[in-house]
Amino acid sequence: MVSFARGFCRLKFTKAPWSFEVHCSVGSELFVRHKQISAFTSVVRCHGEYSKLLSCYSLLTHGQRRHNSEIPEVDRVKKDPRYDRTLRDARFSKLSNQDLVEFKKIVGDSSVLTEAFELEAANRDWLGKYVGTSQALLRPRTTQQVSEILSYCNTRRLAVVPQGGNTGLVGGSVPVFDEVILSLGAMDNIISFDEGNGILVCEAGCILEKLDSFLAEKGYMMPLDFGAKGSCQIGGNISTNAGGIHLLRYGSLRANILGLEIVLANGQVIDSLRSLRKDNTGYDMKQIFIGAEGTLGVVTKVSILTPARLSSRNVVFLGCKYFTDCQRALKEARSNLGEILSAFEFLDRKALDMVLSHSDGLRDPLPDSKHSFYLLVETTGSCFNHDREKLDNFLEICMDKGVVADGVVAQDNQQFRSFWQLREGITEALSKAGAVYKYDLSIPVPYMYNIVENLQHRLGDLAVVMGYGHLGDGNLHLNISAPRYDSKIFSLIEPFVYEWTASHKGSVSAEHGLGFMKADAIYYSKSPEMVQWMTRFKQMFDCNGILNPYKVLPGSSFKEGSRYRNVSNSS
Ligand code: FAD
Ligand code: MLT
Ligand code: ZN
């Protein structure tokens, strides 16, 4: 019997019908009590959705096998109209039995997964909004194997979707149609760590949180951190140029990645796995692969600069009346906390209510009064007394100036964590609450919250609009929560959100990427000339377009038989 207390769980069967792995999210509790089954169980790591656990329950208890026809059909048009506009590229081959034989020669039988129940979780994105119909998932263990797989797929014109932890929020990590899934999860070795300089070299499939735990023992930390750290992989982070809560302090991945090993679509391995801080020998090729979302090459190894793990960390939870007060508080934090400021996050009251109503054990840190906005301000330094003095001074100034209405400093580790859970738990809470339309925008801070209010006005009672995000980076997470996906709601949101963002000189993707969801929206943030040059890059690195098709670049490139025609015509 399988039971669970809370959290997100996924069961992944490796050898049907009885052998399987259990994947569950950090903080979830999952128990496998059936004797026969537990003998075969290995608890591996966390990921996936609660609903998947339920769907696998009967398999566990009855040992039945699922067949392809039993994969639940998703009402794609309802969930994302982009499916309706996207045709399968007819130039891609369909997977054959011979292909599977060849894949098995490269990676071995057990690393080629083809059963529907084995593929179910990998075919579906974290939000359950994008679902593909891939028939094969490959788990290479070496760069050489990745190279041979891609070389084979390129020759056969088989489309491939690289997949890391599958925590992406824009439908980039799952197949749109029947693309082969190339999972990097088995490439999770740490290769070296330079303790004097904080330079870590590892394989792309390493889980972010595991890398951080490894570094903790050496007195270092990963320069990026966010809610999905227990499942996302460093290769996926690099491919999305992930941001998170510490970008304000440590900068983006672009600044911290020292080298990469990449496998191109034709199987060629590009080795730029250097560990140098400075290297001005020509073009910095690795930058083009950072944030390329698996469309230009597959990241297989990484060299990354990691900061020292400092011993003194504080977090305060503040309540503000107006969004302008949040901005004033940010200015005060910059000038009064200076070098110890490590995070400056905000959430509005609706986001706080959302997380409080869907997370057990969390409570409002400021229960005596409700505020329209909340701030989470973190400091990280090397001297507790010094940091605390600065923090107290900052709080005093904010209170004196009336910038902050109320606030509380975390008194211990447990409170520190629970404050952060209030911020990091919003994403999961929203996904439990029903349908969620997510937008990840960069907007000049003075106008940032206007779009939340405007959109709520447009939607009226149809949905609840909320805002949270990385205020210190000018990054708003605009989320619309509704009981179910609905075309009327969608038509009130898009293109309004994109048009509004473009008219305020913002970006339609601050940190999540474009994936499948926003490929057509690229023109709201990039000029036609820039998109044309991007398409040329794509052609240059992946001339058959097999790597993560239908993602990042706009849909005109994907109409049957006319891939990239626009660009070739104009060149
Ligand atoms: P996947 O989701 O598997 O893939 C993402 C993209 O990268 C896909 O296009 C995929 O094809 C490609 N890819 C993956 N691995 C490789 C590889 N080795 N080589 C080439 N391409 C590859 N993102 C943020 O930026 N900031 C946040 O604060 C943040 N918070 C989140 C919180 C939650 C709860 C969740 C669920 C997600 C959050 N995300 C956030 C989004 C997501 O976690 C990040 O985009 C993350 O970097 C994706 O990593 P992944 O390993 O899961 O990649
Ligand atoms: C966050 O900052 O919480 C993430 O980017 C996820 C989200 O946008 O919900
Ligand atoms: Zn974010």
XYZ file of C-alpha atoms and ligand atoms in Angstrom:
634
model
C 0.000 0.000 0.000
C 1.214 3.508 -0.755
C 0.317 6.514 1.304
C 1.625 10.003 1.695
C 1.246 12.921 4.026
C 1.977 15.883 1.799
C 4.143 17.036 -1.052
C 4.506 16.199 -4.676
C 5.296 12.665 -5.655
C 6.036 10.725 -8.761
C 6.479 7.043 -9.291
C 8.711 6.000 -12.069
C 8.752 2.372 -13.141
C 12.048 1.189 -14.468
C 11.291 -2.417 -15.334
C 7.673 -3.334 -15.718
C 5.717 -4.538 -13.954
C 7.316 -4.565 -10.526
C 10.560 -2.692 -10.409
C 10.239 1.026 -9.887
C 11.762 4.129 -8.368
C 9.938 6.574 -6.179
C 10.521 10.271 -6.727
C 9.047 12.733 -4.298
C 9.531 16.376 -3.528
C 11.565 17.722 -0.663
C 9.417 17.863 2.416
C 6.972 15.275 1.152
C 6.502 12.096 3.079
C 5.904 8.962 1.156
C 5.603 5.489 2.572
C 5.633 2.255 0.635
C 4.295 -0.425 2.913
C 3.528 -3.307 0.602
C 6.226 -5.835 1.350
C 6.761 -7.256 -2.093
C 6.879 -3.838 -3.694
C 9.054 -2.189 -1.109
C 11.673 -4.838 -1.740
C 12.081 -3.387 -5.197
C 11.756 0.224 -4.268
C 14.462 2.777 -4.277
C 13.677 6.271 -3.110
C 15.619 8.346 -5.543
C 14.633 11.980 -5.572
C 11.780 14.334 -5.696
C 9.707 15.563 -8.466
C 6.342 15.506 -10.115
C 2.778 15.817 -9.040
C 0.477 14.512 -6.405
C -2.063 13.481 -9.032
C 0.502 11.221 -10.662
C 0.906 9.335 -7.458
C -2.796 8.684 -7.449
C -2.753 7.553 -11.056
C 0.002 5.067 -10.269
C -1.656 3.793 -7.135
C -3.509 1.015 -8.886
C -0.310 -0.095 -10.580
C 1.353 -0.479 -7.242
C -1.446 -2.323 -5.599
C -2.387 -4.534 -8.525
C 0.805 -4.657 -10.507
C -1.017 -3.929 -13.738
C 0.711 -2.501 -16.753
C -0.566 0.558 -18.456
C -0.762 0.754 -22.201
C -0.224 3.746 -24.460
C -3.941 4.091 -25.025
C -4.404 4.642 -21.306
C -2.423 7.885 -21.186
C -5.027 10.477 -20.299
C -5.852 12.764 -23.195
C -5.250 16.399 -22.447
C -7.572 19.025 -23.753
C -4.691 20.855 -25.317
C -6.621 23.664 -26.938
C -8.180 24.535 -23.631
C -4.841 24.581 -21.864
C -2.705 26.411 -24.405
C -4.069 27.539 -27.771
C -0.552 27.390 -29.164
C -1.086 23.656 -29.718
C -3.804 24.590 -32.150
C -1.422 26.690 -34.211
C 1.457 24.224 -34.249
C 1.822 21.439 -36.765
C 4.186 18.526 -36.472
C 7.138 19.190 -38.754
C 6.666 16.632 -41.514
C 10.391 16.411 -42.117
C 10.948 14.642 -38.838
C 10.944 10.851 -38.992
C 8.715 8.693 -36.862
C 10.424 6.448 -34.335
C 10.911 2.886 -35.575
C 11.801 -0.372 -33.844
C 15.176 -0.216 -35.534
C 15.797 3.159 -33.866
C 15.206 1.550 -30.492
C 17.656 -1.219 -31.345
C 20.273 1.408 -32.241
C 19.618 3.407 -29.063
C 20.016 0.262 -26.977
C 23.375 -0.373 -28.636
C 24.489 3.091 -27.516
C 23.159 3.316 -23.947
C 22.195 -0.269 -23.072
C 18.726 -1.824 -22.750
C 17.878 -0.446 -19.315
C 18.504 3.159 -20.363
C 15.947 3.114 -23.167
C 12.473 3.533 -21.678
C 9.484 2.920 -23.917
C 6.554 1.859 -21.748
C 3.752 4.421 -21.452
C 3.851 4.454 -17.674
C 7.621 4.975 -17.772
C 7.174 7.985 -20.030
C 4.118 9.538 -18.459
C 5.896 11.923 -16.091
C 8.505 12.941 -18.660
C 5.828 13.668 -21.273
C 4.064 16.086 -18.921
C 5.415 19.386 -17.628
C 5.489 20.474 -13.973
C 2.280 22.468 -14.326
C 0.502 19.619 -16.114
C -0.291 22.056 -18.890
C 1.871 20.687 -21.682
C 1.732 17.020 -22.595
C 3.607 15.266 -25.374
C 3.385 11.774 -26.801
C 7.003 10.675 -26.899
C 7.529 6.953 -27.245
C 11.136 6.846 -26.062
C 13.186 8.283 -23.220
C 16.949 7.822 -23.273
C 19.188 8.088 -20.211
C 22.815 8.447 -21.369
C 25.579 8.235 -18.756
C 28.443 9.796 -20.697
C 29.117 12.640 -23.119
C 30.147 10.048 -25.684
C 26.700 8.440 -25.445
C 24.971 11.832 -25.823
C 27.130 12.464 -28.875
C 26.280 9.104 -30.464
C 22.560 9.551 -29.768
C 22.473 13.008 -31.342
C 24.573 11.981 -34.294
C 22.172 9.083 -34.923
C 19.040 11.251 -34.478
C 20.452 13.908 -36.770
C 21.105 11.391 -39.530
C 17.662 9.844 -39.052
C 15.957 13.294 -38.659
C 14.507 12.300 -35.312
C 13.517 15.290 -33.182
C 14.899 15.381 -29.630
C 13.907 17.246 -26.473
C 16.669 17.563 -23.852
C 15.231 17.193 -20.367
C 16.712 18.036 -16.975
C 14.598 18.050 -13.835
C 11.458 18.939 -15.836
C 10.627 21.852 -13.534
C 10.479 24.401 -16.346
C 7.365 26.589 -16.353
C 7.058 27.427 -20.070
C 6.539 24.006 -21.645
C 10.138 23.828 -22.913
C 11.205 20.557 -21.325
C 8.552 18.213 -22.672
C 7.875 17.009 -26.205
C 5.225 18.846 -28.202
C 4.595 15.791 -30.362
C 6.637 12.588 -30.429
C 10.166 13.950 -29.906
C 12.634 11.557 -28.291
C 13.297 12.605 -24.689
C 16.983 12.891 -23.856
C 17.118 12.848 -20.066
C 20.352 14.050 -18.462
C 19.506 12.705 -14.997
C 22.000 9.828 -15.070
C 24.900 12.221 -15.702
C 25.162 13.466 -12.144
C 28.806 13.186 -11.162
C 30.832 15.901 -9.509
C 34.106 15.987 -11.414
C 36.256 18.332 -9.332
C 36.208 21.164 -6.839
C 38.952 23.732 -6.407
C 38.696 24.639 -2.717
C 41.011 27.615 -2.977
C 39.047 29.331 -5.743
C 35.557 27.903 -5.358
C 35.415 26.427 -8.848
C 33.117 23.448 -9.271
C 33.170 21.180 -12.311
C 30.308 18.711 -12.651
C 28.024 16.896 -15.057
C 24.848 18.578 -16.284
C 22.440 16.190 -14.547
C 23.498 17.180 -11.013
C 20.561 18.387 -8.944
C 21.000 22.001 -7.786
C 20.312 21.246 -4.126
C 22.729 18.318 -4.089
C 25.458 20.551 -5.465
C 24.692 23.105 -2.780
C 24.875 20.438 -0.042
C 28.192 19.220 -1.448
C 29.524 22.787 -1.402
C 28.223 23.431 2.123
C 30.733 20.919 3.446
C 33.521 22.847 1.747
C 32.365 26.271 2.963
C 30.876 27.337 -0.366
C 27.413 27.620 -1.893
C 25.733 27.640 -5.298
C 25.272 31.194 -6.605
C 21.644 30.477 -7.466
C 18.741 29.289 -5.353
C 14.988 28.897 -5.867
C 11.969 26.778 -5.001
C 12.654 23.956 -7.469
C 16.218 23.341 -6.212
C 15.369 19.822 -5.028
C 14.531 18.675 -8.560
C 16.058 20.996 -11.148
C 19.451 20.204 -12.639
C 22.392 22.491 -13.261
C 22.201 21.729 -17.014
C 18.552 22.855 -17.004
C 19.471 25.933 -14.960
C 22.116 26.900 -17.486
C 19.828 26.199 -20.424
C 17.164 28.503 -18.962
C 19.693 30.966 -17.503
C 17.676 30.586 -14.307
C 17.501 33.553 -11.941
C 16.039 32.966 -8.505
C 16.315 34.726 -5.171
C 20.055 35.450 -5.062
C 20.625 36.972 -8.487
C 20.582 40.396 -6.862
C 23.681 39.447 -4.863
C 25.655 36.979 -6.990
C 24.625 37.970 -10.494
C 23.186 35.806 -13.263
C 24.510 32.441 -14.366
C 26.033 34.176 -17.359
C 28.491 35.811 -14.979
C 29.246 32.656 -12.975
C 29.622 29.994 -15.632
C 33.312 29.648 -16.481
C 33.048 26.854 -19.000
C 30.733 24.353 -20.631
C 30.900 21.110 -22.525
C 28.229 21.032 -25.202
C 27.142 18.387 -27.661
C 25.790 19.799 -30.898
C 22.914 18.321 -32.881
C 25.318 16.508 -35.238
C 27.080 14.854 -32.291
C 30.120 17.123 -32.260
C 31.440 17.772 -28.758
C 32.438 21.389 -28.071
C 34.765 21.448 -25.097
C 35.100 24.845 -23.463
C 35.245 23.424 -19.967
C 37.748 25.960 -18.646
C 38.090 27.154 -15.080
C 39.495 30.595 -15.836
C 38.079 33.840 -14.479
C 39.470 35.772 -17.405
C 39.652 34.637 -21.003
C 39.322 37.249 -23.724
C 40.374 35.101 -26.631
C 37.730 35.984 -29.161
C 33.987 35.373 -28.966
C 32.603 33.907 -25.748
C 30.868 30.946 -27.392
C 29.461 29.467 -24.215
C 27.158 32.463 -23.753
C 25.076 31.495 -26.768
C 24.233 28.155 -25.143
C 23.317 29.709 -21.773
C 19.591 30.358 -21.931
C 19.220 28.568 -25.301
C 16.668 26.173 -23.760
C 18.128 23.106 -25.429
C 17.604 24.420 -28.964
C 21.277 24.832 -29.910
C 23.059 22.006 -28.114
C 22.977 19.733 -25.100
C 24.919 20.854 -22.038
C 26.834 17.872 -20.658
C 29.417 19.402 -18.300
C 29.741 22.660 -16.426
C 32.436 24.700 -14.710
C 30.964 27.206 -12.284
C 32.286 29.808 -9.890
C 30.770 29.444 -6.427
C 30.750 32.059 -3.646
C 31.868 31.459 -0.064
C 29.114 30.316 2.283
C 28.943 33.036 4.905
C 27.884 32.206 8.432
C 25.543 35.061 9.279
C 22.130 35.033 7.620
C 19.075 37.045 8.598
C 15.670 37.402 7.091
C 12.914 39.889 7.855
C 9.285 39.762 6.832
C 7.795 43.232 6.376
C 4.315 44.554 5.683
C 3.757 47.641 3.472
C 0.678 49.623 2.632
C 1.507 50.703 -0.904
C 3.661 49.363 -3.712
C 5.517 52.689 -3.699
C 6.528 51.859 -0.113
C 8.059 48.590 -1.341
C 10.142 50.601 -3.786
C 11.223 53.032 -1.077
C 12.182 50.090 1.127
C 14.293 48.684 -1.710
C 16.139 51.986 -1.987
C 16.747 52.028 1.782
C 17.951 48.413 1.680
C 20.419 49.207 -1.079
C 21.890 52.161 0.745
C 21.748 50.845 4.319
C 22.407 47.130 3.898
C 24.797 47.511 0.981
C 27.057 44.518 0.502
C 25.173 42.222 2.915
C 21.846 42.440 1.050
C 21.287 38.989 -0.500
C 17.571 38.903 -1.409
C 14.741 41.369 -1.790
C 11.487 39.618 -2.645
C 7.896 40.779 -2.616
C 4.432 39.255 -2.552
C 1.013 40.816 -2.435
C -1.735 39.897 0.001
C -3.484 37.598 -2.473
C -0.280 35.632 -2.978
C 0.148 35.324 0.792
C -3.450 34.131 1.173
C -2.874 31.607 -1.591
C 0.166 30.064 0.057
C -1.390 30.118 3.526
C -4.500 28.326 2.351
C -2.610 25.542 0.556
C 0.353 24.852 2.809
C 0.031 22.989 6.088
C 1.850 24.417 9.055
C 2.570 27.876 7.647
C 1.130 30.931 9.345
C 0.996 34.661 8.750
C 4.094 36.148 10.454
C 2.215 39.442 10.938
C -1.169 38.174 12.147
C -2.342 41.360 13.862
C -2.894 43.365 10.725
C -3.341 42.712 7.028
C -1.096 44.516 4.574
C -1.412 44.943 0.843
C 2.240 44.010 0.247
C 4.899 41.944 1.970
C 8.666 42.021 1.612
C 11.186 39.366 2.404
C 14.600 40.906 2.900
C 17.604 38.654 3.465
C 21.108 39.597 4.528
C 24.165 37.372 4.296
C 27.482 38.325 5.814
C 30.409 37.098 7.837
C 29.854 38.879 11.156
C 26.537 38.467 12.960
C 26.831 41.565 15.172
C 27.802 43.794 12.277
C 24.995 42.464 10.092
C 22.434 42.735 12.855
C 23.420 46.301 13.592
C 22.956 47.200 9.937
C 19.663 45.369 9.747
C 18.293 47.065 12.868
C 19.350 50.411 11.465
C 17.602 49.643 8.162
C 14.410 48.631 9.968
C 14.476 51.713 12.154
C 14.842 54.002 9.144
C 11.996 52.248 7.333
C 9.711 52.516 10.348
C 10.635 56.156 11.031
C 9.960 57.135 7.439
C 6.694 55.210 7.414
C 7.921 53.026 4.568
C 7.107 49.838 6.431
C 3.963 49.342 8.525
C 5.079 46.288 10.469
C 7.818 43.683 10.440
C 9.370 40.697 12.127
C 12.929 39.339 12.129
C 13.321 35.536 12.001
C 14.531 34.430 15.411
C 15.825 30.989 14.551
C 16.456 28.632 11.666
C 12.953 27.266 11.696
C 11.464 30.727 11.383
C 14.023 31.593 8.725
C 12.870 28.592 6.712
C 9.172 29.231 7.266
C 9.465 32.835 6.045
C 11.135 31.555 2.920
C 8.487 28.856 2.484
C 5.856 31.587 2.371
C 7.586 33.049 -0.642
C 8.810 29.872 -2.323
C 5.606 27.924 -1.711
C 3.409 30.226 -3.819
C 4.127 28.349 -7.069
C 3.061 24.995 -5.672
C 0.047 26.507 -3.897
C -1.137 28.047 -7.166
C -0.842 24.732 -8.965
C -2.974 23.090 -6.274
C -5.609 25.825 -6.368
C -6.802 25.113 -9.928
C -5.897 26.580 -13.288
C -2.989 29.003 -13.293
C -1.903 31.368 -16.045
C 1.717 32.323 -15.334
C 3.605 35.318 -16.663
C 7.199 36.088 -15.775
C 7.874 39.703 -16.670
C 10.670 42.234 -16.401
C 9.118 45.629 -15.978
C 10.634 48.900 -14.793
C 9.888 48.779 -11.059
C 7.876 52.037 -10.848
C 5.149 50.599 -13.158
C 5.503 46.973 -12.195
C 2.404 46.540 -10.074
C 0.110 48.525 -12.410
C -0.340 45.496 -14.625
C -1.573 43.378 -11.712
C -4.245 45.962 -10.918
C -5.169 46.536 -14.566
C -5.554 42.859 -15.213
C -7.664 42.291 -12.118
C -9.898 45.083 -13.331
C -10.205 43.435 -16.765
C -10.982 40.013 -15.325
C -13.346 41.111 -12.565
C -14.768 38.097 -10.730
C -13.597 35.603 -13.329
C -10.179 35.069 -11.743
C -7.849 36.216 -8.993
C -4.784 38.116 -10.176
C -1.734 38.261 -7.943
C 1.837 39.481 -8.080
C 5.041 38.346 -6.414
C 8.644 38.074 -7.432
C 12.179 39.285 -7.332
C 11.635 42.988 -6.729
C 15.343 43.652 -6.402
C 15.746 42.437 -10.014
C 12.656 44.159 -11.435
C 11.073 40.751 -12.038
C 7.319 40.384 -11.553
C 5.592 36.994 -11.441
C 2.097 37.832 -12.594
C -0.211 34.916 -11.866
C -3.875 34.468 -12.619
C -5.687 31.804 -10.657
C -9.034 30.477 -11.876
C -11.132 27.406 -11.105
C -10.456 26.006 -14.578
C -8.799 26.883 -17.889
C -11.210 28.976 -19.873
C -10.968 30.547 -23.325
C -12.784 33.708 -22.220
C -10.314 34.295 -19.408
C -7.432 33.565 -21.728
C -8.675 36.061 -24.317
C -8.760 38.769 -21.647
C -5.179 37.982 -20.601
C -3.425 37.545 -23.941
C -2.294 39.509 -25.858
C -3.057 42.246 -23.296
C -0.235 41.183 -20.926
C 2.343 41.054 -23.699
C 1.229 44.305 -25.303
C 1.242 46.106 -21.978
C 4.710 44.757 -21.179
C 6.094 45.765 -24.567
C 4.588 49.238 -24.294
C 6.413 49.696 -20.976
C 9.690 48.471 -22.499
C 9.647 45.301 -20.455
C 10.542 41.695 -21.255
C 7.943 38.939 -21.680
C 10.347 36.479 -20.095
C 12.546 37.654 -17.256
C 13.908 34.281 -16.109
C 11.761 31.306 -17.180
C 12.582 31.403 -20.895
C 10.216 31.194 -23.873
C 9.833 27.437 -24.235
C 6.749 26.386 -26.159
C 4.416 28.756 -24.339
C 5.992 32.029 -25.396
C 7.818 31.247 -28.632
C 5.312 33.316 -30.619
C 5.592 36.146 -28.100
C 9.285 36.705 -28.820
C 8.538 39.744 -31.006
C 7.143 41.618 -28.018
C 10.688 41.747 -26.640
C 12.978 41.267 -29.624
C 13.117 43.062 -32.963
C 12.521 41.128 -36.219
C 16.215 41.597 -37.046
C 17.260 39.995 -33.774
C 14.880 37.073 -34.260
C 16.270 36.628 -37.743
C 19.814 36.437 -36.397
C 18.702 33.995 -33.712
C 17.182 31.803 -36.402
C 20.469 31.893 -38.302
C 22.285 30.748 -35.178
C 19.800 27.907 -34.926
C 20.414 26.920 -38.533
C 24.144 27.065 -38.034
C 24.267 24.846 -34.934
C 21.355 22.555 -35.808
C 20.791 22.593 -39.555
C 18.072 19.927 -39.457
C 16.290 21.601 -36.567
C 16.101 18.394 -34.515
C 16.912 19.991 -31.141
C 13.855 21.019 -29.154
C 11.710 22.021 -32.139
C 8.661 24.312 -31.731
C 10.376 26.067 -28.792
C 11.923 29.538 -28.407
C 11.689 30.612 -32.052
C 8.332 31.733 -33.417
C 5.759 29.499 -35.013
C 6.156 30.734 -38.580
C 9.271 28.578 -38.661
C 7.328 25.445 -37.877
C 4.561 25.186 -40.416
C 4.732 21.861 -42.149
C 7.459 21.794 -44.774
C 8.340 25.461 -44.311
C 10.775 25.355 -41.481
C 12.922 28.503 -41.453
C 11.634 29.464 -44.891
C 11.134 33.075 -43.796
C 14.748 33.479 -42.947
C 16.270 31.648 -45.921
C 14.094 33.703 -48.250
C 15.330 36.923 -46.845
C 18.982 35.991 -46.807
P 13.965 21.389 -17.459
O 12.673 21.925 -16.970
O 14.078 19.926 -17.608
O 14.301 22.074 -18.864
C 14.228 23.457 -19.047
C 14.748 23.791 -20.461
O 16.138 23.509 -20.544
C 14.096 22.972 -21.553
O 13.997 23.757 -22.708
C 15.063 21.824 -21.775
O 14.988 21.306 -23.097
C 16.396 22.479 -21.512
N 17.417 21.604 -20.926
C 17.374 20.953 -19.738
N 18.548 20.339 -19.508
C 19.343 20.606 -20.570
C 20.685 20.264 -20.930
N 21.453 19.532 -20.132
N 21.176 20.719 -22.096
C 20.414 21.485 -22.926
N 19.146 21.825 -22.637
C 18.626 21.404 -21.475
N 13.167 29.556 -12.543
C 13.882 30.678 -12.286
O 14.607 31.154 -13.155
N 13.806 31.292 -11.062
C 13.034 30.826 -10.061
O 12.974 31.421 -8.996
C 12.288 29.624 -10.302
N 11.534 29.084 -9.326
C 10.823 27.957 -9.576
C 10.076 27.407 -8.548
C 9.333 26.257 -8.769
C 8.535 25.671 -7.649
C 9.338 25.649 -10.056
C 8.557 24.408 -10.320
C 10.096 26.184 -11.073
C 10.837 27.343 -10.854
N 11.631 27.902 -11.857
C 12.367 29.027 -11.592
C 11.645 27.319 -13.213
C 12.638 26.133 -13.394
O 12.864 25.469 -12.200
C 13.956 26.614 -13.981
O 13.739 27.060 -15.291
C 15.060 25.561 -13.996
O 16.279 26.159 -14.350
C 14.776 24.394 -14.935
O 15.727 23.369 -14.671
P 15.380 21.843 -15.020
O 16.571 21.009 -14.774
O 14.138 21.424 -14.349
O 15.155 21.947 -16.581
C 9.464 32.062 -8.242
O 10.195 33.054 -8.173
O 8.769 31.700 -7.300
C 9.510 31.250 -9.480
O 10.075 31.877 -10.551
C 8.308 30.439 -9.802
C 7.078 31.195 -10.185
O 7.150 32.109 -10.991
O 6.005 30.857 -9.697
Zn 11.153 33.624 -9.927
